[in-house]
Amino acid sequence: MTAELARGQNHPLSATRLEIRVAGGHPLLACALGTDERGTAVGDSPARPGAPGLPGVQVPRQAAAVLRCAFDLDALPDTVHRVALVLALPEGPGAPGRFGATAGPHLALAGPGGTALAAFTVTGLDTETALIAVELYRRRGAWKVRAVGQGYAGGLARLLADEGHPRAREAAAEIQRAAAPTAPRAAPARLGTGSSAGAAAPGPAGGPAGPVTARGPRVGHPRTPWRKRGRGRSGFIDMDHTRGPMRPRTS
């Protein structure tokens, strides 16, 4: 059975290859901090979008409402004794601005083959915009998971600073930029021609462009044949270039 954890509770892990699925009420970004026995950051921690940073840890490249984070605990350096999974709200237009304005994140831990190991729902958040959701840690040679749910109203920069990151503010800004959704590229403009129906044509000054319709044959009076009149021996001669050769015209 899946162990439903409460804040502060721990649970032994029966597998060292894990997937943590995070579901939130709003897109979230994720990163992972690795520390040694004294709580000092190890390697190029944190593992963050677009930069693995920590062997054995992989987090999604962009913010999303559902995140899947992969952990291979056997691949971690021996100096790593704790890995904290950090969640944060992305910055910018449309963001809720605080965890209290959206549903609390739900985390589900699974082993190989999707075997359910543990679950935890973060509750009681208000003005926080970043949090340590869970931590994986070594204890007497075995790995355990602890439900943390500690939020930070000061955001990701404050969280990283409390974790001892030497460049907390710069790292937080880099993580936010890396996880931001990529804007779709605009399609190149296409030049219309007189024979293309529906192409855009410039409108009057200050007004919208109007469609260009294909030109068809003129409708109305038939075109009058071009004639050249001259005088011959037997009278006038019409030179009709649309009807064939010249023919004498009798008076």
XYZ file of C-alpha atoms in Angstrom:
251
model
C 0.000 0.000 0.000
C 1.046 3.598 -0.586
C 2.185 5.354 2.577
C 0.318 8.666 2.936
C 2.737 10.931 4.735
C 1.990 13.878 6.987
C 4.309 16.876 7.362
C 7.458 15.816 9.229
C 6.873 12.074 8.780
C 9.497 9.818 7.193
C 9.295 6.497 5.396
C 11.927 3.936 4.261
C 12.456 3.555 0.519
C 12.497 0.046 -0.912
C 14.015 1.229 -4.222
C 16.824 3.580 -5.204
C 15.467 4.447 -8.654
C 12.485 6.727 -8.133
C 10.088 8.989 -9.945
C 8.358 11.757 -8.029
C 5.242 12.994 -9.779
C 4.097 16.451 -8.713
C 0.608 17.747 -9.513
C -0.315 21.331 -8.677
C -3.212 23.669 -9.186
C -0.944 25.918 -11.256
C 2.274 25.375 -13.263
C 5.276 24.830 -10.983
C 9.018 24.689 -11.513
C 11.294 22.194 -9.785
C 14.927 21.951 -8.762
C 16.880 19.654 -6.440
C 19.522 20.501 -3.826
C 22.208 18.022 -2.824
C 24.035 18.467 0.492
C 26.593 16.537 2.521
C 26.452 15.446 6.166
C 27.084 19.021 7.333
C 24.401 20.516 5.061
C 26.891 22.013 2.585
C 25.941 22.059 -1.095
C 27.655 19.352 -3.146
C 28.804 19.854 -6.741
C 26.958 22.195 -9.071
C 23.837 22.094 -6.932
C 20.968 22.705 -7.395
C 19.951 20.470 -10.278
C 17.701 22.825 -12.212
C 15.866 23.166 -15.530
C 18.300 22.932 -18.424
C 21.300 22.133 -16.170
C 21.460 18.695 -14.487
C 24.067 19.860 -11.947
C 23.731 16.734 -9.798
C 24.436 13.186 -11.080
C 21.441 10.894 -10.735
C 18.865 13.722 -10.656
C 16.726 14.962 -13.519
C 14.055 17.666 -13.297
C 11.711 18.979 -16.029
C 13.029 21.701 -18.317
C 9.974 23.966 -17.988
C 7.283 24.868 -15.504
C 4.153 22.715 -15.775
C 1.064 21.752 -13.778
C 2.326 18.139 -13.723
C 6.038 17.495 -13.170
C 7.983 14.225 -13.261
C 11.334 14.229 -11.468
C 13.675 11.229 -11.753
C 16.181 10.105 -9.099
C 18.840 7.400 -9.275
C 20.146 7.422 -5.705
C 22.910 4.916 -6.483
C 24.330 7.348 -9.049
C 24.723 10.171 -6.516
C 28.222 11.019 -5.273
C 29.098 9.326 -1.977
C 29.371 12.750 -0.377
C 25.664 13.456 -0.949
C 23.597 12.504 2.084
C 20.476 14.536 1.380
C 18.559 15.619 -1.736
C 15.773 18.173 -1.280
C 13.101 18.567 -3.936
C 12.234 22.255 -4.243
C 9.077 23.618 -5.890
C 8.409 27.246 -6.761
C 5.802 29.331 -8.534
C 7.023 30.857 -11.800
C 7.189 34.622 -11.987
C 5.454 36.803 -14.562
C 1.956 37.577 -15.836
C -0.711 35.037 -14.923
C 1.164 33.597 -11.941
C -0.946 33.323 -8.756
C 1.701 35.122 -6.670
C 1.382 32.794 -3.655
C 0.713 29.136 -2.963
C -2.329 30.041 -0.872
C -4.152 31.125 -4.038
C -3.944 27.695 -5.664
C -4.321 24.020 -4.762
C -1.508 22.575 -2.682
C 0.988 20.364 -4.569
C 0.474 16.607 -4.381
C 3.560 14.371 -4.620
C 3.514 10.659 -5.472
C 6.702 8.578 -5.214
C 7.007 5.488 -7.387
C 9.696 2.870 -7.914
C 10.572 0.797 -10.998
C 7.525 -0.290 -12.953
C 5.399 2.388 -11.310
C 5.289 0.692 -7.899
C 3.729 3.182 -5.467
C 5.984 3.952 -2.514
C 4.659 7.042 -0.746
C 2.531 10.145 -1.235
C 2.341 13.574 0.341
C 0.044 16.585 -0.130
C 1.431 19.955 0.952
C -1.175 21.906 2.910
C -1.348 25.036 5.048
C 0.456 27.337 2.588
C -0.418 31.021 2.265
C 2.009 33.760 1.157
C 4.817 31.343 0.269
C 6.073 31.209 -3.326
C 8.741 28.499 -2.897
C 8.981 25.400 -0.712
C 10.991 22.307 0.131
C 8.454 19.600 -0.645
C 10.275 16.396 0.351
C 13.828 15.297 1.052
C 15.551 12.001 0.334
C 18.303 11.200 2.841
C 20.724 8.455 3.866
C 20.386 6.855 7.279
C 22.713 3.955 8.229
C 23.343 3.068 4.616
C 19.662 3.110 3.590
C 17.566 5.801 1.938
C 14.430 7.353 3.380
C 11.963 10.040 2.358
C 10.733 12.799 4.659
C 7.657 14.949 4.023
C 8.829 18.520 4.658
C 6.394 21.059 3.180
C 8.403 24.054 4.421
C 7.408 27.203 2.529
C 9.258 30.492 2.001
C 7.451 33.801 1.594
C 10.779 35.292 0.464
C 10.676 33.085 -2.607
C 13.257 30.876 -4.245
C 16.157 33.246 -3.520
C 15.459 33.159 0.239
C 15.118 29.361 0.192
C 18.464 28.913 -1.580
C 20.121 31.363 0.802
C 18.851 29.404 3.819
C 20.267 26.264 2.212
C 23.674 27.932 2.034
C 23.853 28.576 -1.702
C 26.657 31.116 -2.322
C 24.840 32.818 -5.237
C 21.251 32.447 -4.079
C 19.761 35.479 -5.830
C 21.544 34.864 -9.141
C 20.724 31.142 -9.072
C 17.038 31.840 -8.389
C 16.880 34.245 -11.348
C 18.596 31.677 -13.615
C 16.137 28.966 -12.580
C 13.154 31.238 -13.253
C 14.472 32.161 -16.714
C 15.288 28.567 -17.629
C 11.855 27.254 -16.607
C 9.846 30.033 -18.282
C 7.625 28.840 -21.177
C 9.110 29.451 -24.603
C 7.075 31.937 -26.673
C 5.982 30.556 -30.065
C 7.836 31.984 -33.021
C 5.779 34.223 -35.291
C 5.222 32.984 -38.825
C 7.117 35.019 -41.464
C 5.067 37.524 -43.427
C 4.025 36.449 -46.917
C 3.770 38.831 -49.796
C 0.494 38.624 -51.684
C 0.148 38.868 -55.489
C -2.636 40.169 -57.632
C -3.550 36.623 -58.628
C -3.858 35.322 -55.032
C -7.327 35.535 -53.608
C -7.661 36.544 -49.999
C -4.194 38.141 -49.685
C -3.917 41.160 -47.419
C -3.730 44.593 -48.988
C -2.914 47.870 -47.283
C -5.994 49.654 -46.004
C -6.548 53.374 -45.706
C -4.392 55.327 -43.292
C -5.157 54.240 -39.742
C -7.517 51.487 -40.946
C -7.217 47.706 -41.222
C -5.974 45.947 -44.273
C -8.584 44.536 -46.590
C -8.564 41.373 -48.682
C -7.320 41.394 -52.240
C -9.581 39.547 -54.658
C -8.321 37.933 -57.839
C -8.951 39.874 -61.022
C -11.224 38.183 -63.513
C -12.383 39.142 -66.990
C -14.186 42.439 -67.306
C -17.932 42.268 -67.354
C -19.908 44.806 -69.375
C -19.657 46.069 -72.939
C -17.725 43.829 -75.354
C -14.448 45.187 -76.586
C -14.796 46.971 -79.928
C -12.474 45.483 -82.574
C -9.640 47.776 -83.640
C -10.079 48.919 -87.198
C -8.024 51.000 -89.504
C -9.859 52.659 -92.380
C -8.162 53.448 -95.702
C -9.087 54.187 -99.291
C -8.641 51.636 -102.073
C -9.332 51.653 -105.716
C -12.805 50.279 -105.316
C -13.775 52.123 -102.209
C -12.989 51.990 -98.488
C -11.098 49.082 -97.032
C -11.486 47.979 -93.401
C -8.421 46.468 -91.758
C -9.974 44.444 -88.946
C -7.229 42.837 -86.861
C -9.661 40.727 -84.862
C -11.663 39.160 -87.656
C -9.130 38.070 -90.228
C -7.719 39.435 -93.512
C -8.717 42.682 -95.165
C -11.838 42.663 -97.267
C -13.129 45.347 -99.641
C -16.106 47.338 -98.498
C -18.596 48.378 -101.138
C -20.278 51.696 -100.879
